[in-house]
């Protein structure tokens, strides 16, 4: 029997799994002593072996010569030659920036790093961005601007030690299930849990306070908390004076947001606003945790910034059991965004426009800084309109399924069809891959080797299964880019024999950068040493808790924010009276490309509309019946009603895991982007109409009843 320890392929907790391989097959259990899951796994983790023999898994490259032909299996050489030849000819005809690269937080650190290098050196394009733009970019912008680094300030050990936990727009119980262990630990030790979510999730049910806020109004709530903290004389003046800048201006702005006024916007009573503000301020150890629920709005950056103001004004940061934790979503949502996949960043979270950072990367890559293209013109969701305008002619998608997960599905589909060339690199034949000219399988669970940086900014080793048990013919992603680079006359930049060599080059590239990985080693990561970045030569064991003495600015001080909160882009009205909010189910994952085909997980249906019983009754909608959901642009989807008490009466919820013809992003327009480039994924307004009226059914039942009585 052999045993492999590797992380679960799904969320950013990266719980360790133990795969026991015997001649009879494989078995999966939790990894003992895992720092987050303590040896347990959620249902997705337990089902993860099903990713290996997934019905949509591809084992050989697929190719077609025209879009009207079906994709057929081909040799690696033919597929790689075809990709290189098409990209070379598009670059010659339209210039390098006509090729765009769409990366992912599902990739290892080494793949993320190589993808950025490949785009900028082998293709020479400035257009690279990734699906984390849809995920962590609003939180990242707020944290970098106010605290200095794009990283949660604290770890799960701090959550366990907290006395008050303020959890905003996060459905931990379904989206990060093993995190519930830390919450439960804190609760058992007397912590007060405050949850802000329009829905009563399992987390909300277990909380001391559940604020079922009106969607899109969190930013206002946070400002009312600041107002209330100042009014109740609960400002931590020592902290504010010694460790921050900009308090006076911020406090002046807070005057506009009295709990009374804000209660009208949010639906939360002034008394509750005052109570939770007091609790957060007076408790010795308070923490803020947040998910996408407040971030994926046009004013998501403003909302996160306002909550960080709450943390700073109360001085609840830099000590055990305090701080702010943006709950990263994807497996490598953290590392994925640090290593050069963002349109505006080079590896190490280095701003691409900064000459010193360009110089540092140019040195590691052995090129002139001029060779590194400038910042991209487009973020991930802007790629698709750019394709329609003719600015982008070829797209390379690596580890994402934008046909389902980017806003405005029909527009994305139209754009993808307009491309001269689409290549997808993914072990699964996703809906996006099905539209491609060439599909190349690489990486993924059981195959990928390297490292991932988890929700705590802790670097974890990723190991492949032994060769006789993993899918045949499996390639690492970097091998694909290396082979393509050879064909694009850039072999000299990709001389690697092993993944370790990439890790070591990546370490050099991050040395002295904001996200600094330089002080650890491949051996120590592979032997399971706990390491949270920054890991420098001076702090080789890393930094679990940030900002104990100074924030990451040259003067060491955090910055208060005066960004003004704003409403959701679309407001309910008589024609579209319901908020539609979107998010996750416990059994499925993101676009559903993996979980909709996994025998254990596919038992949980997708395409469901969660609706309150009173609303359902008013609209004559019965449980399990089809409902037409129409947005203000006149686009409709038919979904199946699931009646539940656990949602506001003016709000319905749909997951993002539906199959293509029911994809929720048919209803989410591209709309104005946030300051971070994030679309307003969480929200739109809709009208609802039953396709099968409850009253018709009731009439029939009454007739039968009458018959029996007579
Ligand atoms: N099971 C499962 N787990 C996952 C994933 C998955 O697809 N499935 N995906 C992973 C990824 S990539 C991510 S980013 C994370 C996401 O993790 P979360 O952010 O926790 O999950 P979501 O369901 O997207 O949104 C969280 C909550 O926001 C609420 N919400 C909607 N609008 C508002 C609002 O205006 N204000 C507030 N306060 N709340 C609001 C929704 O009701 C929902 O319960 O999960 C990760 N883990
Ligand atoms: N309306 C609405 N839309 C949303 C959201 C929402 O809440 N509401 N959430 C947004 C968020 S937070 C996110 S993160 C996105 C996620 O949505 P997508 O970007 O579509 O992500 P996934 O569906 O997780 O697809 C990841 C793919 O990566 C592949 N993969 C895994 N490992 C590897 C590897 O090692 N190598 C390669 N090459 N491929 C690999 C998997 O097989 C899978 O097909 O969706 C966004 N869209
Ligand atoms: S909590 Fe996340 S990482 Fe842990 S087992 Fe579940 S899906 Fe996997
Ligand atoms: Mo995400």
PDB file of N, CA, C and O in Angstrom, residues 12 186 205 248 299 301 366 373 393 402 408 430 471 521 538 579 584 637 654 691 703:
ATOM      1  N   UNK A  12     -10.191  27.043  -0.894  1.00  0.00           N
ATOM      2  CA  UNK A  12      -8.899  27.613  -0.473  1.00  0.00           C
ATOM      3  C   UNK A  12      -8.429  27.141   0.903  1.00  0.00           C
ATOM      4  O   UNK A  12      -7.302  27.427   1.286  1.00  0.00           O
ATOM      5  N   UNK A 186     -14.249  28.620  18.730  1.00  0.00           N
ATOM      6  CA  UNK A 186     -14.382  29.947  19.353  1.00  0.00           C
ATOM      7  C   UNK A 186     -15.690  30.021  20.142  1.00  0.00           C
ATOM      8  O   UNK A 186     -15.738  30.503  21.279  1.00  0.00           O
ATOM      9  N   UNK A 205     -27.623  30.384  11.308  1.00  0.00           N
ATOM     10  CA  UNK A 205     -28.460  29.720  12.321  1.00  0.00           C
ATOM     11  C   UNK A 205     -27.687  29.497  13.605  1.00  0.00           C
ATOM     12  O   UNK A 205     -28.259  29.475  14.687  1.00  0.00           O
ATOM     13  N   UNK A 248      -9.147  61.704  11.250  1.00  0.00           N
ATOM     14  CA  UNK A 248     -10.039  62.879  11.353  1.00  0.00           C
ATOM     15  C   UNK A 248     -10.964  62.965  10.137  1.00  0.00           C
ATOM     16  O   UNK A 248     -12.169  63.141  10.272  1.00  0.00           O
ATOM     17  N   UNK A 299     -19.874  48.439  -5.669  1.00  0.00           N
ATOM     18  CA  UNK A 299     -19.201  49.174  -4.596  1.00  0.00           C
ATOM     19  C   UNK A 299     -18.579  48.225  -3.571  1.00  0.00           C
ATOM     20  O   UNK A 299     -18.540  48.534  -2.378  1.00  0.00           O
ATOM     21  N   UNK A 301     -15.371  47.294  -3.240  1.00  0.00           N
ATOM     22  CA  UNK A 301     -14.116  47.787  -2.637  1.00  0.00           C
ATOM     23  C   UNK A 301     -14.462  48.764  -1.509  1.00  0.00           C
ATOM     24  O   UNK A 301     -13.857  48.737  -0.431  1.00  0.00           O
ATOM     25  N   UNK A 366      16.289  37.417 -17.153  1.00  0.00           N
ATOM     26  CA  UNK A 366      17.396  37.590 -18.094  1.00  0.00           C
ATOM     27  C   UNK A 366      16.992  38.358 -19.337  1.00  0.00           C
ATOM     28  O   UNK A 366      17.398  38.005 -20.452  1.00  0.00           O
ATOM     29  N   UNK A 373       6.074  43.528 -21.376  1.00  0.00           N
ATOM     30  CA  UNK A 373       5.012  44.420 -21.858  1.00  0.00           C
ATOM     31  C   UNK A 373       4.434  45.259 -20.715  1.00  0.00           C
ATOM     32  O   UNK A 373       4.594  44.913 -19.544  1.00  0.00           O
ATOM     33  N   UNK A 393      -8.021  38.566 -30.775  1.00  0.00           N
ATOM     34  CA  UNK A 393      -8.342  37.590 -31.831  1.00  0.00           C
ATOM     35  C   UNK A 393      -8.163  36.156 -31.361  1.00  0.00           C
ATOM     36  O   UNK A 393      -8.737  35.241 -31.937  1.00  0.00           O
ATOM     37  N   UNK A 402     -15.080  30.281 -18.308  1.00  0.00           N
ATOM     38  CA  UNK A 402     -15.761  31.584 -18.350  1.00  0.00           C
ATOM     39  C   UNK A 402     -17.102  31.572 -19.067  1.00  0.00           C
ATOM     40  O   UNK A 402     -17.917  32.463 -18.828  1.00  0.00           O
ATOM     41  N   UNK A 408     -22.853  37.866 -18.212  1.00  0.00           N
ATOM     42  CA  UNK A 408     -23.547  37.941 -19.493  1.00  0.00           C
ATOM     43  C   UNK A 408     -23.169  36.780 -20.416  1.00  0.00           C
ATOM     44  O   UNK A 408     -22.468  36.934 -21.427  1.00  0.00           O
ATOM     45  N   UNK A 430     -14.599  21.199 -20.251  1.00  0.00           N
ATOM     46  CA  UNK A 430     -15.589  22.153 -19.743  1.00  0.00           C
ATOM     47  C   UNK A 430     -16.463  22.658 -20.894  1.00  0.00           C
ATOM     48  O   UNK A 430     -16.142  22.425 -22.069  1.00  0.00           O
ATOM     49  N   UNK A 471      -4.233   9.549 -14.109  1.00  0.00           N
ATOM     50  CA  UNK A 471      -4.667   9.398 -15.494  1.00  0.00           C
ATOM     51  C   UNK A 471      -3.468   9.253 -16.431  1.00  0.00           C
ATOM     52  O   UNK A 471      -2.436   9.908 -16.227  1.00  0.00           O
ATOM     53  N   UNK A 521      12.396  26.860   1.443  1.00  0.00           N
ATOM     54  CA  UNK A 521      13.022  26.033   0.402  1.00  0.00           C
ATOM     55  C   UNK A 521      12.042  24.941  -0.014  1.00  0.00           C
ATOM     56  O   UNK A 521      11.101  24.631   0.720  1.00  0.00           O
ATOM     57  N   UNK A 538      15.358  36.716   6.841  1.00  0.00           N
ATOM     58  CA  UNK A 538      15.325  37.077   8.271  1.00  0.00           C
ATOM     59  C   UNK A 538      14.189  36.387   9.013  1.00  0.00           C
ATOM     60  O   UNK A 538      14.198  36.308  10.238  1.00  0.00           O
ATOM     61  N   UNK A 579     -34.836  41.152  -5.352  1.00  0.00           N
ATOM     62  CA  UNK A 579     -33.390  41.051  -5.459  1.00  0.00           C
ATOM     63  C   UNK A 579     -33.083  39.598  -5.830  1.00  0.00           C
ATOM     64  O   UNK A 579     -33.578  38.674  -5.170  1.00  0.00           O
ATOM     65  N   UNK A 584     -23.127  30.027  -3.682  1.00  0.00           N
ATOM     66  CA  UNK A 584     -22.725  28.619  -3.719  1.00  0.00           C
ATOM     67  C   UNK A 584     -23.658  27.669  -2.989  1.00  0.00           C
ATOM     68  O   UNK A 584     -24.340  28.054  -2.052  1.00  0.00           O
ATOM     69  N   UNK A 637     -34.817  33.037 -17.474  1.00  0.00           N
ATOM     70  CA  UNK A 637     -34.393  31.651 -17.251  1.00  0.00           C
ATOM     71  C   UNK A 637     -35.527  30.942 -16.555  1.00  0.00           C
ATOM     72  O   UNK A 637     -36.223  31.560 -15.744  1.00  0.00           O
ATOM     73  N   UNK A 654     -29.974  32.054  -6.327  1.00  0.00           N
ATOM     74  CA  UNK A 654     -29.682  31.000  -7.308  1.00  0.00           C
ATOM     75  C   UNK A 654     -28.175  30.731  -7.262  1.00  0.00           C
ATOM     76  O   UNK A 654     -27.378  31.670  -7.150  1.00  0.00           O
ATOM     77  N   UNK A 691     -44.636  29.100 -13.984  1.00  0.00           N
ATOM     78  CA  UNK A 691     -45.055  28.544 -15.267  1.00  0.00           C
ATOM     79  C   UNK A 691     -46.214  27.589 -15.056  1.00  0.00           C
ATOM     80  O   UNK A 691     -46.911  27.198 -15.963  1.00  0.00           O
ATOM     81  N   UNK A 703     -61.498  20.448  -5.525  1.00  0.00           N
ATOM     82  CA  UNK A 703     -62.587  19.679  -6.142  1.00  0.00           C
ATOM     83  C   UNK A 703     -62.601  18.242  -5.603  1.00  0.00           C
ATOM     84  O   UNK A 703     -63.633  17.726  -5.217  1.00  0.00           O
TER      85      UNK A 703
END
